[in-house]
Amino acid sequence: MKEKLFKKADYKKFVAGDAHFEKVLTRVNLISMGIGAIIGTGIFILPGIVASETAGPGITISFILSAIVCVMTAMCFAELSSTFPVAGSTYSYGSIIFGQFPGWLIGWALCLEYVLGVSAVSSGFSAYFVSLFKGLGVALPKAVTGPFEPSNGTFINLPAVIVLVLIYLLLRRGVLASARMNTVMVFVKIAVVLAFIIIGLFYIKPANYHPYFPMGGMGVVKGAALVFFAYLGFDVIPSSAPEVKNPQKNIPISIMSSLAVCAILYVILSAVLTGMVNYKDLNVSDPVVFALQKVGLNKVTFLISIGALAGMFTMMLNTVYGGSRLIYALGRDGMIPEAFGKIHPKAKMPMLSLNAISLLAILLGGFVSLKELTSLVNIGTLISFVFVALGIIKLRHRNDVPKSEFKVPLYPWLPIISAISCVILMTQVSINSWITFIFWILIGVGIYFAYGYKKNRKFQ
């Protein structure tokens, strides 16, 4: 049994299995995809909540710490994705480097990230959507703007459901059409973020930065663990590898470029936000709009809300896309029913996988309260990032795989530091999130031994 559990997959079988995809994505598509997947909830919601409850104005340092961890991990992703340009991202890398069972656990953890991540963003989208209409003098019925909580007067989060259905319909049109829409909306939201930063600079009050570390240094570290969610999404780029032109060069450049742009915007925006409004007042679902209203710029909030909605739309679009490719990869390898690994002959995409992740996201986004969601998503992602970092060390000792044009610098120290940093961030996640995550993993172990252990094909 042990030999089968840790038997490594042949990467050539992955490449052959993904040959049905069309290579249509360019470097510009990938960079906009990365920015589109990253900028969303992290820049329009999290800065206010984390500043208020955890880090204070020191949230700017929290964003910098998280960015450092992400850059190190992104370099590891860049080497792995250019070495193995296959669908499935971390799941596929784990299967090739660590073996069948570890690969499955990584893939199962990533399923949690994709499904719950997009559901969490849909809730944020709904909050801004309601705020937008409120600013126009239209109050949407409370019953249809929240999760199923009859005691609180809410039954369905209709804005979240509607936007997820629209994203599903857009993705059904094909990856190229989705990429073009994504690029347009990315430019819109970057313009809006820059507009907020420029306007906000004139309303900063230095007194709001004191005290800079109200919860101490540990508050900043805990804040880094929470805002780590804001950087998630760049891993959608390697997920698209089979559909990328010249993936060995374009994927590494796109990962680093998109992450750099987002990190700079996050740090500057959080500094402006906490300078405009005292951090104690920022525990709201729409802090950017709230800050503008606080300084008397109500007329500008409409524009900012549009940018926020565009940001969260593209984040959900890319997350659903990446998640569908992960589920496809699991089906491709027989870890789940093989129907999920089938490519639609006309659409050239895994339609059943897209249907599955969209339906799950709609149900969760529409009916479930997602209070612990970002912490829960972070655990699964951080664990997969640890495997990515350690995977570089194992990769360098193998002679049976192609050599990547991109190499992680400062080897082996940078991958080791990256793995340790991810573990440190994991220790800051709440115990309730850990319990839920362990329960999720146990379900995954049960599915593996009930189905994947016997049915998988890439490890035979």
Short mmCIF file of N, CA, C and O in Angstrom, two decimals, residues 72 75-76 79-80 97 388-399 403 406-418:
data_model
loop_
_atom_site.label_atom_id
_atom_site.label_comp_id
_atom_site.label_asym_id
_atom_site.label_seq_id
_atom_site.Cartn_x
_atom_site.Cartn_y
_atom_site.Cartn_z
N MET A 72 7.96 34.90 -2.31
CA MET A 72 8.80 33.70 -2.21
C MET A 72 8.07 32.48 -2.76
O MET A 72 8.64 31.68 -3.52
N MET A 75 7.75 32.60 -6.60
CA MET A 75 8.95 32.17 -7.31
C MET A 75 8.98 30.65 -7.43
O MET A 75 9.36 30.10 -8.48
N CYS A 76 8.57 29.97 -6.35
CA CYS A 76 8.52 28.50 -6.40
C CYS A 76 7.47 28.04 -7.40
O CYS A 76 7.69 27.09 -8.16
N GLU A 79 8.84 28.35 -11.01
CA GLU A 79 9.73 27.27 -11.46
C GLU A 79 8.94 25.99 -11.73
O GLU A 79 9.16 25.31 -12.75
N LEU A 80 8.01 25.66 -10.84
CA LEU A 80 7.24 24.43 -11.02
C LEU A 80 6.33 24.51 -12.25
O LEU A 80 6.23 23.56 -13.03
N ILE A 97 5.69 15.19 -7.84
CA ILE A 97 6.88 15.29 -6.98
C ILE A 97 6.77 14.45 -5.72
O ILE A 97 7.72 13.76 -5.33
N VAL A 388 4.46 23.43 -2.21
CA VAL A 388 5.09 24.03 -3.40
C VAL A 388 6.54 24.39 -3.09
O VAL A 388 7.45 24.10 -3.89
N ALA A 389 6.79 25.01 -1.93
CA ALA A 389 8.15 25.41 -1.56
C ALA A 389 9.05 24.19 -1.38
O ALA A 389 10.18 24.14 -1.90
N LEU A 390 8.56 23.19 -0.66
CA LEU A 390 9.37 21.98 -0.46
C LEU A 390 9.52 21.19 -1.76
O LEU A 390 10.51 20.48 -1.94
N GLY A 391 8.54 21.36 -2.65
CA GLY A 391 8.62 20.66 -3.94
C GLY A 391 9.81 21.09 -4.77
O GLY A 391 10.37 20.30 -5.53
N ILE A 392 10.22 22.36 -4.63
CA ILE A 392 11.38 22.85 -5.37
C ILE A 392 12.64 22.09 -4.94
O ILE A 392 13.48 21.73 -5.78
N ILE A 393 12.77 21.82 -3.66
CA ILE A 393 13.94 21.10 -3.15
C ILE A 393 13.98 19.69 -3.72
O ILE A 393 15.03 19.21 -4.16
N LYS A 394 12.83 19.02 -3.73
CA LYS A 394 12.79 17.67 -4.29
C LYS A 394 12.99 17.69 -5.80
O LYS A 394 13.62 16.79 -6.36
N LEU A 395 12.47 18.72 -6.45
CA LEU A 395 12.58 18.83 -7.91
C LEU A 395 14.03 18.92 -8.35
O LEU A 395 14.43 18.30 -9.35
N ARG A 396 14.83 19.69 -7.62
CA ARG A 396 16.24 19.89 -8.00
C ARG A 396 17.06 18.61 -7.92
O ARG A 396 18.15 18.53 -8.50
N HIS A 397 16.54 17.59 -7.21
CA HIS A 397 17.28 16.33 -7.08
C HIS A 397 16.82 15.28 -8.09
O HIS A 397 17.27 14.13 -8.03
N ARG A 398 15.94 15.68 -9.01
CA ARG A 398 15.45 14.72 -10.01
C ARG A 398 16.05 15.01 -11.38
O ARG A 398 16.16 16.16 -11.79
N ASN A 399 16.42 13.95 -12.05
CA ASN A 399 17.02 14.06 -13.39
C ASN A 399 16.08 13.59 -14.49
O ASN A 399 16.45 13.60 -15.66
N LYS A 403 14.24 20.65 -17.55
CA LYS A 403 14.80 21.76 -16.79
C LYS A 403 14.05 23.05 -17.12
O LYS A 403 13.81 23.35 -18.28
N PHE A 406 13.26 29.16 -15.70
CA PHE A 406 13.24 30.01 -14.51
C PHE A 406 13.71 29.19 -13.31
O PHE A 406 13.23 28.10 -13.07
N LYS A 407 14.63 29.72 -12.53
CA LYS A 407 15.15 29.06 -11.34
C LYS A 407 14.92 29.95 -10.12
O LYS A 407 15.19 31.16 -10.17
N VAL A 408 14.44 29.36 -9.04
CA VAL A 408 14.27 30.11 -7.80
C VAL A 408 15.64 30.56 -7.31
O VAL A 408 16.55 29.74 -7.16
N PRO A 409 15.82 31.86 -7.04
CA PRO A 409 17.12 32.34 -6.54
C PRO A 409 17.35 31.92 -5.09
O PRO A 409 16.42 31.51 -4.39
N LEU A 410 18.60 32.03 -4.65
CA LEU A 410 18.99 31.73 -3.26
C LEU A 410 18.56 30.33 -2.82
O LEU A 410 18.15 30.10 -1.68
N TYR A 411 18.63 29.39 -3.76
CA TYR A 411 18.31 28.01 -3.44
C TYR A 411 19.40 27.41 -2.54
O TYR A 411 20.58 27.67 -2.76
N PRO A 412 19.06 26.60 -1.50
CA PRO A 412 17.72 26.16 -1.09
C PRO A 412 17.08 27.04 -0.02
O PRO A 412 16.01 26.72 0.49
N TRP A 413 17.74 28.16 0.34
CA TRP A 413 17.27 28.95 1.48
C TRP A 413 15.93 29.61 1.23
O TRP A 413 15.07 29.64 2.14
N LEU A 414 15.72 30.14 0.05
CA LEU A 414 14.45 30.82 -0.20
C LEU A 414 13.26 29.86 -0.10
O LEU A 414 12.26 30.20 0.55
N PRO A 415 13.29 28.66 -0.71
CA PRO A 415 12.16 27.74 -0.53
C PRO A 415 11.96 27.34 0.93
O PRO A 415 10.81 27.22 1.39
N ILE A 416 13.06 27.15 1.67
CA ILE A 416 12.93 26.77 3.08
C ILE A 416 12.29 27.90 3.88
O ILE A 416 11.38 27.67 4.69
N ILE A 417 12.76 29.12 3.67
CA ILE A 417 12.19 30.28 4.37
C ILE A 417 10.73 30.47 4.00
O ILE A 417 9.88 30.81 4.84
N SER A 418 10.41 30.23 2.73
CA SER A 418 9.02 30.34 2.27
C SER A 418 8.13 29.36 3.01
O SER A 418 7.04 29.72 3.49
#
